[in-house]
Coordinates of N, CA and C and ligand atoms in Angstrom, one line a residue:
M1 N -128.7 113.9 -75.8 CA -130.3 113.4 -76.7 C -130.8 112.8 -75.9
A2 N -131.8 112.5 -75.9 CA -132.3 111.3 -75.0 C -132.3 109.8 -74.8
E3 N -132.2 109.3 -74.3 CA -131.7 107.5 -74.4 C -133.0 106.6 -74.6
A4 N -133.4 106.4 -75.5 CA -134.5 105.0 -75.3 C -133.9 103.7 -74.2
F5 N -134.8 103.9 -73.3 CA -134.5 102.6 -72.3 C -135.3 101.6 -72.7
L6 N -136.3 101.8 -73.2 CA -137.4 100.6 -74.0 C -137.4 100.8 -75.3
T7 N -137.3 99.6 -75.8 CA -137.8 99.5 -77.6 C -138.5 99.0 -77.4
V8 N -139.7 98.9 -78.5 CA -140.7 98.0 -78.8 C -140.6 98.1 -80.5
R9 N -140.3 96.9 -81.3 CA -140.4 96.9 -82.4 C -141.6 96.1 -83.4
N10 N -142.4 96.4 -84.0 CA -143.6 95.4 -84.8 C -144.0 94.5 -83.8
L11 N -144.5 94.9 -82.8 CA -145.2 93.3 -82.0 C -146.6 93.3 -82.3
H12 N -146.6 91.5 -82.5 CA -148.1 91.1 -83.0 C -148.3 90.5 -82.0
K13 N -149.3 90.2 -81.8 CA -150.1 89.3 -81.0 C -151.5 89.0 -81.0
S14 N -152.0 87.5 -81.5 CA -153.7 87.4 -82.1 C -154.1 86.2 -81.2
F15 N -155.3 86.2 -80.7 CA -155.9 85.4 -79.9 C -156.8 84.6 -80.9
N16 N -156.8 83.4 -81.1 CA -157.8 82.7 -82.3 C -158.2 83.8 -83.3
G17 N -157.0 84.4 -83.7 CA -157.2 85.2 -85.1 C -157.4 86.7 -85.0
N18 N -157.9 87.1 -83.1 CA -158.4 88.7 -82.8 C -156.9 89.1 -82.6
K19 N -156.4 89.8 -83.6 CA -156.0 90.7 -83.4 C -155.3 91.8 -82.1
A20 N -155.0 91.1 -81.2 CA -154.8 92.3 -80.0 C -153.8 93.4 -80.1
V21 N -152.7 92.8 -80.6 CA -151.6 94.0 -80.9 C -151.4 93.5 -82.0
N22 N -151.4 94.5 -82.7 CA -151.3 94.5 -84.4 C -150.0 95.4 -84.6
D23 N -148.9 95.2 -84.7 CA -147.7 95.9 -85.5 C -147.2 97.0 -84.4
V24 N -147.3 97.3 -83.1 CA -146.8 97.9 -82.3 C -145.4 98.6 -82.3
S25 N -145.2 99.5 -82.5 CA -143.8 99.9 -82.3 C -143.6 101.4 -81.6
F26 N -143.0 101.3 -80.4 CA -142.8 102.8 -79.7 C -141.1 102.3 -78.9
D27 N -140.3 103.6 -78.1 CA -140.1 103.8 -77.4 C -139.8 104.3 -76.3
I28 N -139.3 104.2 -75.1 CA -139.6 104.8 -74.2 C -138.7 105.8 -73.6
N29 N -137.8 106.7 -73.4 CA -136.8 107.5 -72.7 C -136.6 107.3 -71.3
R30 N -135.4 107.3 -70.8 CA -135.3 107.1 -69.3 C -136.1 108.3 -69.1
Q31 N -136.7 108.3 -67.4 CA -137.4 108.9 -66.8 C -138.7 109.8 -67.8
E32 N -138.9 109.1 -68.6 CA -140.2 109.7 -69.1 C -141.4 108.7 -68.6
I33 N -142.7 109.5 -68.8 CA -144.2 109.1 -68.1 C -144.3 108.5 -69.5
F34 N -144.8 107.6 -70.3 CA -145.7 107.4 -71.3 C -146.7 106.6 -71.0
G35 N -147.7 107.3 -71.9 CA -148.8 106.9 -71.7 C -149.2 105.7 -72.9
L36 N -150.0 104.6 -72.7 CA -150.6 104.1 -73.2 C -152.7 104.4 -73.3
L37 N -153.2 105.4 -73.9 CA -154.3 105.6 -74.1 C -155.3 104.7 -74.8
G38 N -156.2 104.4 -74.1 CA -157.0 103.5 -75.5 C -158.2 102.8 -74.7
P39 N -159.4 102.8 -75.2 CA -160.9 102.2 -74.8 C -160.7 100.5 -74.3
N40 N -161.3 99.8 -73.6 CA -161.6 98.6 -73.4 C -161.1 97.8 -74.8
G41 N -160.0 97.0 -74.5 CA -160.4 96.2 -75.9 C -159.0 96.6 -77.0
A42 N -158.7 97.5 -76.5 CA -157.5 98.4 -77.5 C -156.0 97.5 -77.6
G43 N -155.7 96.9 -76.4 CA -154.8 95.7 -77.1 C -153.4 96.7 -75.8
K44 N -153.8 97.5 -74.5 CA -153.1 98.1 -73.3 C -152.7 97.0 -72.6
T45 N -153.4 96.3 -72.2 CA -152.8 95.3 -71.1 C -152.2 93.9 -72.1
T46 N -152.2 93.4 -73.3 CA -152.0 93.0 -73.8 C -150.3 93.1 -74.1
T47 N -150.1 94.1 -74.5 CA -148.6 94.9 -74.8 C -148.1 95.0 -73.1
I48 N -148.9 95.3 -72.6 CA -147.3 95.2 -71.0 C -147.4 93.9 -71.0
R49 N -148.5 93.0 -70.8 CA -148.3 91.6 -70.8 C -147.0 91.0 -71.1
I50 N -146.7 91.3 -72.4 CA -145.4 91.0 -73.7 C -144.0 91.8 -73.4
L51 N -144.4 93.4 -72.9 CA -143.2 93.9 -72.1 C -143.0 93.1 -71.0
S52 N -143.6 92.7 -70.2 CA -143.0 92.3 -69.1 C -142.8 90.9 -69.0
T53 N -143.0 90.0 -70.1 CA -142.2 89.0 -70.7 C -143.4 87.5 -69.8
V54 N -144.7 88.3 -69.5 CA -145.8 87.0 -69.0 C -146.1 86.5 -70.3
L55 N -146.0 87.0 -71.6 CA -147.0 86.6 -72.6 C -145.5 86.5 -73.6
A56 N -145.3 85.7 -74.5 CA -144.7 85.8 -75.8 C -145.5 86.4 -77.1
P57 N -144.8 86.9 -77.6 CA -145.2 87.5 -78.9 C -145.6 86.8 -80.2
D58 N -146.6 87.0 -81.0 CA -146.7 86.4 -82.4 C -145.0 86.1 -83.1
S59 N -144.8 88.0 -82.9 CA -143.6 88.4 -83.9 C -143.1 90.2 -83.1
G60 N -142.0 90.1 -84.0 CA -141.6 91.4 -83.0 C -140.6 91.3 -81.8
E61 N -140.1 92.5 -81.6 CA -138.6 92.4 -80.6 C -138.8 93.9 -79.7
A62 N -138.4 93.4 -78.4 CA -138.8 94.4 -77.4 C -137.3 94.4 -77.0
T63 N -136.6 95.7 -76.5 CA -135.5 95.6 -75.6 C -135.7 96.4 -74.1
I64 N -135.3 96.3 -73.1 CA -135.0 97.1 -71.8 C -134.0 97.1 -71.2
G65 N -133.7 98.4 -71.4 CA -132.1 98.4 -70.6 C -131.2 97.6 -71.8
G66 N -131.2 97.5 -73.0 CA -130.6 97.4 -74.4 C -130.7 95.4 -74.3
L67 N -131.8 94.7 -72.9 CA -131.8 93.5 -72.7 C -133.4 92.8 -73.8
S68 N -132.5 91.9 -74.7 CA -133.7 91.3 -75.0 C -134.9 90.5 -74.3
T69 N -136.2 91.5 -74.5 CA -137.2 91.1 -73.4 C -137.6 89.1 -73.8
S70 N -137.3 88.4 -75.2 CA -137.3 87.3 -75.3 C -135.8 86.5 -75.1
K71 N -134.8 86.8 -75.5 CA -133.4 86.4 -75.5 C -132.8 86.8 -73.9
Q72 N -133.3 87.8 -73.2 CA -132.8 87.6 -72.1 C -133.4 88.3 -70.8
S73 N -135.2 87.5 -71.3 CA -136.1 87.9 -70.4 C -135.7 87.8 -68.7
A74 N -134.9 87.0 -68.2 CA -134.9 86.7 -66.7 C -133.5 88.3 -66.2
D75 N -132.5 88.8 -66.9 CA -132.2 89.3 -66.5 C -133.3 91.1 -67.2
A76 N -133.9 91.0 -68.0 CA -134.9 92.1 -68.2 C -135.7 92.0 -67.0
R77 N -135.9 91.2 -66.7 CA -137.1 91.3 -65.3 C -136.8 91.7 -64.4
K78 N -135.4 91.8 -64.5 CA -134.7 92.5 -62.7 C -134.9 94.3 -63.0
L79 N -135.3 94.7 -64.3 CA -135.1 96.3 -64.2 C -136.8 96.4 -64.0
I80 N -137.8 95.7 -63.9 CA -139.3 96.3 -64.2 C -139.6 96.0 -62.8
G81 N -140.7 96.8 -62.7 CA -141.8 96.4 -61.5 C -143.2 96.8 -62.2
V82 N -143.7 95.6 -61.6 CA -144.9 95.5 -62.4 C -146.2 95.8 -61.8
C83 N -147.3 96.7 -61.9 CA -148.4 96.9 -61.4 C -149.9 96.5 -61.8
P84 N -150.2 95.2 -62.2 CA -151.2 94.7 -62.9 C -152.5 94.9 -63.0
Q85 N -153.5 95.4 -63.7 CA -154.3 95.7 -63.8 C -156.0 94.8 -62.5
D86 N -155.4 94.0 -62.5 CA -156.3 93.2 -61.4 C -155.2 92.4 -60.6
L87 N -155.4 93.3 -59.4 CA -155.0 92.7 -58.1 C -154.0 92.1 -57.8
A88 N -153.3 91.9 -57.7 CA -151.7 91.1 -57.2 C -151.8 91.1 -56.3
L89 N -152.1 90.8 -54.9 CA -151.7 90.2 -53.5 C -153.0 89.0 -52.9
Y90 N -152.1 89.4 -51.7 CA -152.8 88.0 -50.5 C -153.7 88.9 -49.5
E91 N -154.8 88.5 -50.3 CA -155.6 89.5 -48.6 C -155.5 89.2 -48.0
D92 N -155.3 88.0 -46.9 CA -155.2 87.5 -46.1 C -154.1 87.8 -45.2
L93 N -153.1 88.6 -46.2 CA -151.7 88.6 -45.0 C -152.0 90.6 -45.2
S94 N -151.1 91.0 -44.2 CA -150.8 92.5 -44.2 C -150.0 93.1 -45.5
A95 N -150.2 93.9 -45.3 CA -149.3 94.6 -46.6 C -148.0 94.9 -46.2
R96 N -147.3 94.8 -45.1 CA -145.8 94.4 -44.6 C -145.8 93.3 -44.7
D97 N -146.6 92.2 -44.8 CA -145.7 90.5 -44.7 C -146.2 90.1 -46.4
N98 N -147.2 91.1 -47.1 CA -147.5 90.2 -48.8 C -146.1 91.6 -49.0
L99 N -145.5 93.1 -48.8 CA -144.4 93.5 -49.7 C -143.1 92.4 -49.6
I100 N -142.9 91.7 -48.3 CA -141.8 91.3 -47.8 C -141.9 90.3 -48.6
F101 N -143.1 89.5 -48.9 CA -142.9 88.1 -49.1 C -142.7 88.4 -51.0
F102 N -143.5 89.3 -51.7 CA -143.0 89.8 -53.3 C -141.3 90.5 -53.2
G103 N -141.0 90.9 -51.9 CA -139.5 91.6 -51.9 C -138.5 90.0 -51.9
R104 N -138.8 89.0 -51.3 CA -138.1 88.0 -51.4 C -138.0 87.0 -52.6
L105 N -139.1 87.2 -53.4 CA -139.6 86.6 -54.5 C -138.7 87.5 -55.6
V106 N -138.4 88.3 -55.3 CA -137.3 89.3 -56.4 C -136.2 88.7 -55.8
G107 N -135.8 88.0 -54.8 CA -134.5 87.6 -54.3 C -133.7 88.7 -53.2
L108 N -135.1 89.8 -52.8 CA -133.9 90.4 -51.8 C -133.7 89.9 -50.6
S109 N -133.1 90.0 -49.8 CA -132.3 89.5 -48.5 C -133.4 89.7 -47.3
S110 N -133.7 88.9 -46.3 CA -134.8 89.3 -45.5 C -134.7 90.5 -45.0
Q111 N -133.1 91.1 -45.0 CA -133.2 92.2 -44.2 C -133.3 93.5 -45.5
E112 N -133.4 93.7 -46.2 CA -133.1 94.1 -47.3 C -134.9 94.2 -48.0
A113 N -135.1 93.2 -47.4 CA -136.9 93.2 -48.4 C -137.6 93.9 -46.9
K114 N -137.5 94.0 -45.6 CA -138.0 94.8 -44.2 C -137.3 96.1 -44.9
T115 N -136.5 96.5 -45.3 CA -135.9 98.2 -45.3 C -137.1 98.7 -46.4
Q116 N -136.8 98.0 -47.6 CA -138.0 98.3 -48.8 C -139.4 98.3 -48.3
M117 N -139.9 97.6 -47.9 CA -141.0 97.4 -47.2 C -141.4 98.5 -46.8
L118 N -140.7 98.9 -45.4 CA -140.7 100.3 -45.1 C -141.0 101.4 -45.7
Q119 N -140.2 101.4 -46.4 CA -139.8 102.5 -47.3 C -140.9 102.9 -48.6
N120 N -141.6 101.8 -49.0 CA -142.3 101.8 -49.7 C -144.0 101.8 -49.5
L121 N -143.9 101.3 -48.3 CA -145.7 101.9 -47.2 C -145.4 103.3 -47.1
T122 N -144.4 103.6 -46.7 CA -144.4 105.0 -46.0 C -144.4 105.7 -47.1
L123 N -143.5 105.5 -49.0 CA -143.8 106.6 -50.0 C -145.3 106.3 -50.3
M124 N -146.1 105.3 -50.1 CA -147.6 105.0 -50.0 C -148.6 105.5 -49.5
G125 N -148.1 106.1 -48.1 CA -149.2 106.8 -47.2 C -149.9 105.6 -46.1
L126 N -149.1 104.5 -45.9 CA -150.1 103.2 -45.8 C -149.1 102.6 -44.2
E127 N -148.2 103.3 -43.9 CA -147.1 103.0 -42.8 C -147.9 102.3 -41.8
E128 N -149.4 103.5 -41.2 CA -149.7 103.1 -40.1 C -151.0 101.7 -39.9
R129 N -150.8 101.9 -41.1 CA -152.2 100.5 -41.0 C -151.4 99.1 -42.0
A130 N -149.7 99.6 -42.0 CA -149.2 98.1 -42.7 C -149.2 96.7 -41.7
K131 N -149.6 96.5 -40.6 CA -150.0 95.5 -40.1 C -151.4 94.6 -39.8
D132 N -152.4 95.4 -40.5 CA -153.5 95.1 -41.0 C -153.5 94.7 -42.3
K133 N -154.8 93.2 -42.0 CA -155.1 92.5 -43.4 C -155.8 93.2 -44.5
V134 N -155.0 92.9 -45.9 CA -155.3 93.7 -46.9 C -156.4 93.9 -47.1
S135 N -157.0 92.6 -46.9 CA -158.6 92.4 -47.0 C -159.6 93.6 -46.6
K136 N -159.0 94.2 -45.0 CA -159.4 95.5 -44.2 C -159.8 96.8 -45.3
Y137 N -159.0 96.8 -46.1 CA -158.4 97.6 -47.1 C -159.5 98.3 -48.0
S138 N -159.6 99.8 -48.2 CA -160.4 100.2 -49.2 C -159.7 100.1 -50.6
G139 N -160.9 99.9 -51.7 CA -160.1 99.7 -52.9 C -158.7 100.1 -53.6
G140 N -158.8 101.9 -52.6 CA -157.8 102.6 -53.4 C -157.0 102.2 -52.5
M141 N -156.6 101.9 -50.9 CA -155.6 101.4 -50.4 C -155.1 100.1 -51.2
K142 N -155.9 99.1 -51.3 CA -155.4 97.9 -52.0 C -154.6 98.6 -53.4
R143 N -154.6 99.1 -54.2 CA -154.6 99.6 -55.2 C -153.2 100.2 -55.2
R144 N -152.8 100.9 -53.9 CA -151.3 101.4 -53.4 C -150.4 100.7 -52.7
V145 N -151.3 99.7 -52.3 CA -149.9 98.1 -51.8 C -149.8 97.7 -53.2
N146 N -150.9 97.8 -54.3 CA -150.3 96.9 -55.2 C -148.9 97.9 -56.0
L147 N -149.1 99.1 -55.8 CA -147.9 99.7 -56.6 C -146.7 99.6 -55.3
A148 N -147.1 99.7 -54.1 CA -145.6 99.2 -53.4 C -145.0 98.2 -53.4
I149 N -145.9 96.8 -54.1 CA -145.8 95.6 -54.4 C -144.6 96.3 -55.7
A150 N -145.0 96.6 -56.6 CA -144.5 96.8 -57.7 C -142.6 97.9 -57.5
L151 N -142.5 98.1 -56.6 CA -141.5 98.7 -55.9 C -140.5 98.4 -55.6
M152 N -140.6 96.9 -55.2 CA -139.8 95.9 -54.4 C -138.8 95.4 -55.2
G153 N -137.6 95.7 -54.7 CA -136.3 95.6 -55.6 C -136.0 96.2 -56.7
K154 N -136.8 97.8 -56.6 CA -135.9 98.8 -57.0 C -136.0 98.9 -58.3
P155 N -137.0 98.5 -59.2 CA -137.3 98.7 -60.6 C -136.7 99.8 -60.9
E156 N -136.4 99.7 -62.4 CA -135.9 101.2 -63.2 C -137.2 101.5 -64.1
L157 N -138.2 100.4 -64.7 CA -139.4 100.9 -65.1 C -139.9 100.2 -64.8
L158 N -141.4 100.9 -64.3 CA -142.3 100.5 -63.8 C -143.5 100.4 -65.3
F159 N -143.7 99.3 -65.2 CA -145.9 99.3 -65.8 C -146.9 99.1 -64.6
L160 N -147.7 100.7 -65.1 CA -149.2 100.4 -64.4 C -150.0 100.8 -65.3
D161 N -151.0 99.7 -65.0 CA -151.8 99.2 -66.2 C -153.0 99.3 -65.1
E162 N -153.9 101.0 -66.2 CA -154.9 101.2 -65.0 C -154.5 101.5 -63.7
P163 N -153.5 102.2 -63.3 CA -153.8 102.1 -61.7 C -154.9 102.5 -61.0
T164 N -155.5 103.3 -61.7 CA -156.5 104.4 -61.1 C -158.0 103.8 -60.8
V165 N -158.5 102.8 -62.1 CA -159.6 102.2 -61.8 C -160.4 102.2 -60.8
G166 N -161.6 102.6 -60.7 CA -162.3 102.6 -59.7 C -161.8 102.9 -58.1
I167 N -160.7 104.1 -57.9 CA -160.5 104.5 -56.8 C -160.8 105.6 -56.1
D168 N -160.6 106.2 -55.0 CA -161.1 107.0 -54.6 C -159.9 108.1 -54.6
P169 N -160.9 109.5 -54.5 CA -159.4 110.6 -55.1 C -158.3 110.8 -54.2
Q170 N -158.7 110.5 -53.3 CA -157.5 110.5 -51.9 C -156.4 109.3 -52.7
S171 N -156.9 108.3 -52.8 CA -155.7 107.1 -53.3 C -155.1 107.7 -54.9
R172 N -156.3 108.5 -55.6 CA -155.7 108.8 -57.0 C -154.6 109.9 -56.7
N173 N -154.8 110.7 -56.2 CA -154.1 111.6 -56.4 C -152.7 111.6 -55.2
K174 N -152.9 110.0 -54.6 CA -151.5 109.8 -53.8 C -150.5 108.8 -55.2
I175 N -151.1 108.3 -56.0 CA -150.5 107.6 -56.6 C -150.2 108.4 -57.7
F176 N -151.1 109.6 -58.2 CA -150.2 111.0 -59.2 C -148.7 111.1 -58.5
E177 N -149.2 111.6 -57.4 CA -147.9 112.4 -56.6 C -146.3 111.2 -56.5
T178 N -146.8 110.3 -56.3 CA -145.9 109.1 -56.1 C -144.7 109.1 -57.5
I179 N -145.9 108.6 -58.8 CA -145.5 108.3 -60.0 C -144.7 109.8 -60.3
L180 N -145.1 110.9 -60.3 CA -144.3 112.1 -60.5 C -142.8 111.8 -59.6
G181 N -143.2 111.7 -58.0 CA -141.6 111.9 -57.4 C -140.6 110.8 -57.5
L182 N -141.4 109.8 -58.4 CA -140.2 108.6 -58.4 C -139.9 108.7 -60.0
R183 N -140.6 109.3 -61.1 CA -139.5 109.7 -61.8 C -138.5 110.9 -61.8
E184 N -138.7 112.0 -60.7 CA -137.8 113.0 -60.4 C -136.9 112.0 -59.7
K185 N -136.6 110.9 -59.1 CA -135.5 110.1 -58.4 C -134.7 109.6 -59.9
G186 N -135.3 109.2 -61.1 CA -134.8 108.8 -61.9 C -136.0 107.3 -62.6
M187 N -137.3 107.2 -62.3 CA -137.5 106.1 -62.9 C -138.4 106.3 -64.2
T188 N -138.3 105.6 -65.2 CA -139.2 105.6 -66.2 C -140.5 104.9 -66.0
V189 N -141.5 104.9 -66.4 CA -142.9 104.5 -66.4 C -143.7 104.5 -67.8
L190 N -144.4 103.5 -67.7 CA -145.4 103.2 -68.8 C -146.7 103.0 -68.2
Y191 N -147.3 104.1 -68.4 CA -149.0 104.1 -67.5 C -149.9 103.4 -68.7
T192 N -150.8 102.3 -68.7 CA -152.0 102.5 -69.4 C -153.5 103.0 -68.4
T193 N -154.0 103.8 -69.2 CA -155.5 104.3 -68.9 C -156.3 104.4 -70.1
H194 N -157.4 104.5 -69.7 CA -158.7 104.7 -70.8 C -159.3 106.2 -69.9
Y195 N -158.6 107.0 -69.0 CA -159.0 108.4 -68.6 C -158.0 109.2 -69.6
M196 N -158.5 110.1 -70.6 CA -158.0 110.5 -71.1 C -157.3 112.2 -70.5
E197 N -158.5 112.3 -69.5 CA -157.6 113.7 -68.7 C -156.6 112.9 -67.6
E198 N -156.6 112.0 -67.5 CA -155.5 111.4 -66.7 C -153.8 111.6 -67.4
A199 N -154.4 110.8 -68.9 CA -153.4 110.4 -70.0 C -152.7 112.2 -69.7
D200 N -153.5 112.9 -70.0 CA -153.4 114.2 -70.8 C -152.2 114.9 -69.3
R201 N -152.9 114.9 -67.9 CA -152.2 116.0 -66.8 C -151.0 115.1 -66.5
L202 N -150.4 113.6 -66.8 CA -149.4 113.1 -66.2 C -148.5 112.9 -67.0
C203 N -148.8 112.3 -68.6 CA -148.0 111.9 -69.2 C -147.1 112.8 -70.4
D204 N -145.9 112.2 -70.4 CA -144.8 113.3 -71.2 C -145.2 112.7 -72.6
R205 N -145.6 111.9 -73.2 CA -145.9 111.2 -74.6 C -146.7 110.4 -74.3
I206 N -148.0 110.6 -75.5 CA -149.0 109.5 -75.1 C -149.1 108.6 -76.5
A207 N -149.1 107.2 -76.3 CA -149.5 106.9 -77.7 C -151.2 106.1 -78.0
I208 N -151.8 106.9 -78.9 CA -153.2 106.4 -78.4 C -153.6 105.1 -79.0
M209 N -154.0 104.4 -78.8 CA -154.5 102.6 -79.4 C -155.7 102.5 -79.5
D210 N -155.7 101.8 -80.4 CA -156.9 101.3 -81.2 C -157.1 100.1 -81.9
G211 N -158.2 99.4 -81.5 CA -158.4 97.9 -82.3 C -156.9 97.5 -82.3
G212 N -156.0 97.1 -81.3 CA -154.4 96.3 -81.3 C -153.2 97.9 -82.1
K213 N -154.1 98.7 -83.1 CA -153.0 99.5 -83.0 C -152.4 101.0 -82.8
I214 N -151.6 101.0 -82.8 CA -151.2 102.8 -82.3 C -151.7 104.0 -83.6
V215 N -152.5 104.4 -83.4 CA -153.0 105.4 -84.5 C -152.5 106.8 -83.9
A216 N -152.2 107.2 -83.1 CA -151.3 108.4 -82.9 C -150.4 108.3 -82.0
M217 N -148.9 109.2 -82.0 CA -148.6 109.3 -80.7 C -147.4 110.4 -80.8
D218 N -147.4 111.3 -80.1 CA -146.7 112.8 -79.6 C -147.1 112.8 -77.8
T219 N -146.5 114.0 -77.7 CA -147.4 114.9 -76.7 C -148.8 115.2 -76.8
P220 N -149.0 115.0 -75.0 CA -150.5 115.5 -75.1 C -151.0 116.6 -75.8
R221 N -150.0 117.8 -75.9 CA -150.1 119.2 -76.7 C -149.9 119.4 -78.0
H222 N -149.2 118.4 -78.3 CA -148.9 118.5 -79.7 C -150.5 117.8 -80.6
L223 N -150.6 116.4 -79.9 CA -151.6 115.4 -80.3 C -153.0 116.4 -80.4
K224 N -153.6 117.6 -80.1 CA -154.0 118.0 -79.2 C -154.1 119.4 -80.2
A225 N -152.6 119.9 -81.0 CA -152.8 121.1 -81.5 C -153.0 120.4 -83.4
Q226 N -152.8 119.1 -83.2 CA -153.4 118.9 -84.7 C -154.6 119.0 -85.1
F227 N -155.8 118.8 -84.2 CA -157.2 119.2 -84.4 C -157.7 120.0 -83.7
G228 N -156.8 121.5 -83.5 CA -157.3 122.6 -82.8 C -156.4 123.6 -82.0
E229 N -156.7 124.2 -80.8 CA -156.4 125.1 -80.2 C -156.1 124.0 -78.9
P230 N -155.0 123.7 -78.5 CA -154.7 122.8 -77.2 C -155.2 123.2 -76.3
E231 N -155.4 124.3 -75.9 CA -156.1 124.8 -74.6 C -157.6 123.8 -74.6
K232 N -158.4 124.3 -75.9 CA -159.6 124.1 -76.0 C -159.9 122.5 -77.0
T233 N -158.7 121.8 -76.8 CA -159.3 121.0 -77.2 C -158.8 119.4 -76.3
S234 N -159.4 118.9 -76.2 CA -159.3 117.1 -75.3 C -158.9 116.3 -75.8
L235 N -157.8 115.3 -75.4 CA -157.5 113.8 -75.9 C -158.6 113.5 -76.3
E236 N -160.0 113.5 -75.6 CA -161.3 113.0 -76.5 C -161.5 113.2 -77.8
D237 N -161.2 114.6 -77.8 CA -161.6 115.0 -79.5 C -160.5 114.6 -80.1
V238 N -159.8 114.5 -79.4 CA -158.4 113.8 -80.4 C -159.0 112.3 -80.6
F239 N -159.2 111.9 -80.0 CA -159.6 110.0 -80.1 C -160.7 110.1 -81.1
L240 N -161.7 110.8 -80.7 CA -163.2 111.1 -81.7 C -162.4 111.0 -83.5
K241 N -162.0 112.3 -83.7 CA -161.3 112.6 -85.0 C -160.0 111.3 -85.6
L242 N -159.6 110.8 -84.8 CA -158.8 109.9 -85.4 C -159.3 108.3 -85.8
T243 N -160.5 108.7 -85.4 CA -161.1 106.9 -85.0 C -162.6 106.8 -85.1
G244 N -163.5 108.2 -85.2 CA -164.5 108.2 -85.6 C -165.5 108.1 -84.5
R245 N -164.9 107.4 -83.4 CA -165.5 107.3 -81.8 C -165.4 107.7 -80.9
S246 N -166.2 107.3 -80.2 CA -166.0 108.1 -78.4 C -164.6 107.3 -77.6
L247 N -164.1 108.0 -77.1 CA -163.3 106.8 -75.9 C -164.1 106.4 -75.1
R248 N -165.3 107.1 -74.5 CA -166.2 106.7 -73.7 C -167.1 105.4 -74.0
D249 N -167.5 105.1 -74.9 CA -168.2 103.8 -75.7 C -167.5 102.6 -74.9
Ligands
LIG301 N1 -155.5 85.8 -73.2 C1 -156.6 86.3 -74.0 N2 -157.5 85.0 -74.5 C2 -158.2 85.7 -75.5 N3 -158.3 86.7 -76.0 C3 -157.9 87.9 -75.2 C4 -156.7 87.5 -74.6 N4 -156.3 88.5 -73.8 C5 -156.5 89.5 -74.0 N5 -157.7 89.3 -75.4 C6 -158.2 89.8 -76.4 O1 -157.3 91.2 -77.3 C7 -158.2 91.9 -76.9 C8 -157.4 93.3 -76.6 O2 -157.8 93.0 -74.5 P1 -156.2 93.9 -73.6 O3 -155.5 94.1 -74.3 O4 -156.9 93.6 -72.2 O5 -156.7 94.9 -74.2 P2 -157.3 96.4 -73.0 O6 -156.0 96.3 -71.6 O7 -156.8 97.7 -73.8 O8 -158.6 96.7 -72.6 C9 -159.5 92.5 -76.4 O9 -160.1 91.9 -77.7 C10 -159.4 91.1 -75.2 O10 -160.5 90.1 -75.7
LIG302 MG1 -156.6 96.3 -70.0

């Protein structure tokens, strides 16, 4: 039987009366790629911020590897890697120095940080540009550095918040390939996107979010089968049927 690695129960978070996250519950099994799919403002980033212990929920509980994200947050944090929606890196430093810096920040020895830096830059196809300042990189390369940083410390669960927005197809494919490769080696992934074809291609299961709520949750195939023949239906159609609105708006 599949083992839930992340559990989320009845999360709520409001900002000035606006319910950004409204009673969200789901589980992610080990080695699963789980997608949170929804338009801008759906509550995806707020959910990730709560689960990555950056933000406290108003109510609700979450566990990672059995550890409470509120009561055992320091230990839970050791299990996760976060690739935030807004790039979190130093433009004035090389990719190499960025990775070493963040590796040291998560407690790696200098030697281990160097070892993992090399591994992760190679994984992302950036080893030849490792010594260049990140400010010289394309948007897609910066995204790949962001993902490489998230892998420092060898997390077991990766949070990827819209990692492919505004990047070139080469970087996008590299990111997809990397995520699938990491999963083969045991990684569990929470992936947010507003691109339905991306969620369809990559995710084992998807929760469709709208207005802070999960409005549907299943495999892409089952979601599509609810509304037509899976081969002829898109997740865009599913979103439209569920909410009466287009995901692209
Ligand atoms: N720090 C904040 N302060 C006030 N409102 C916020 C804050 N963060 C998010 N929101 C609001 O919460 C809602 C959900 O936002 P967000 O989680 O960023 O959605 P998504 O990532 O799906 O685009 C939006 O209405 C957004 O404006
Ligand atoms: Mg967001």
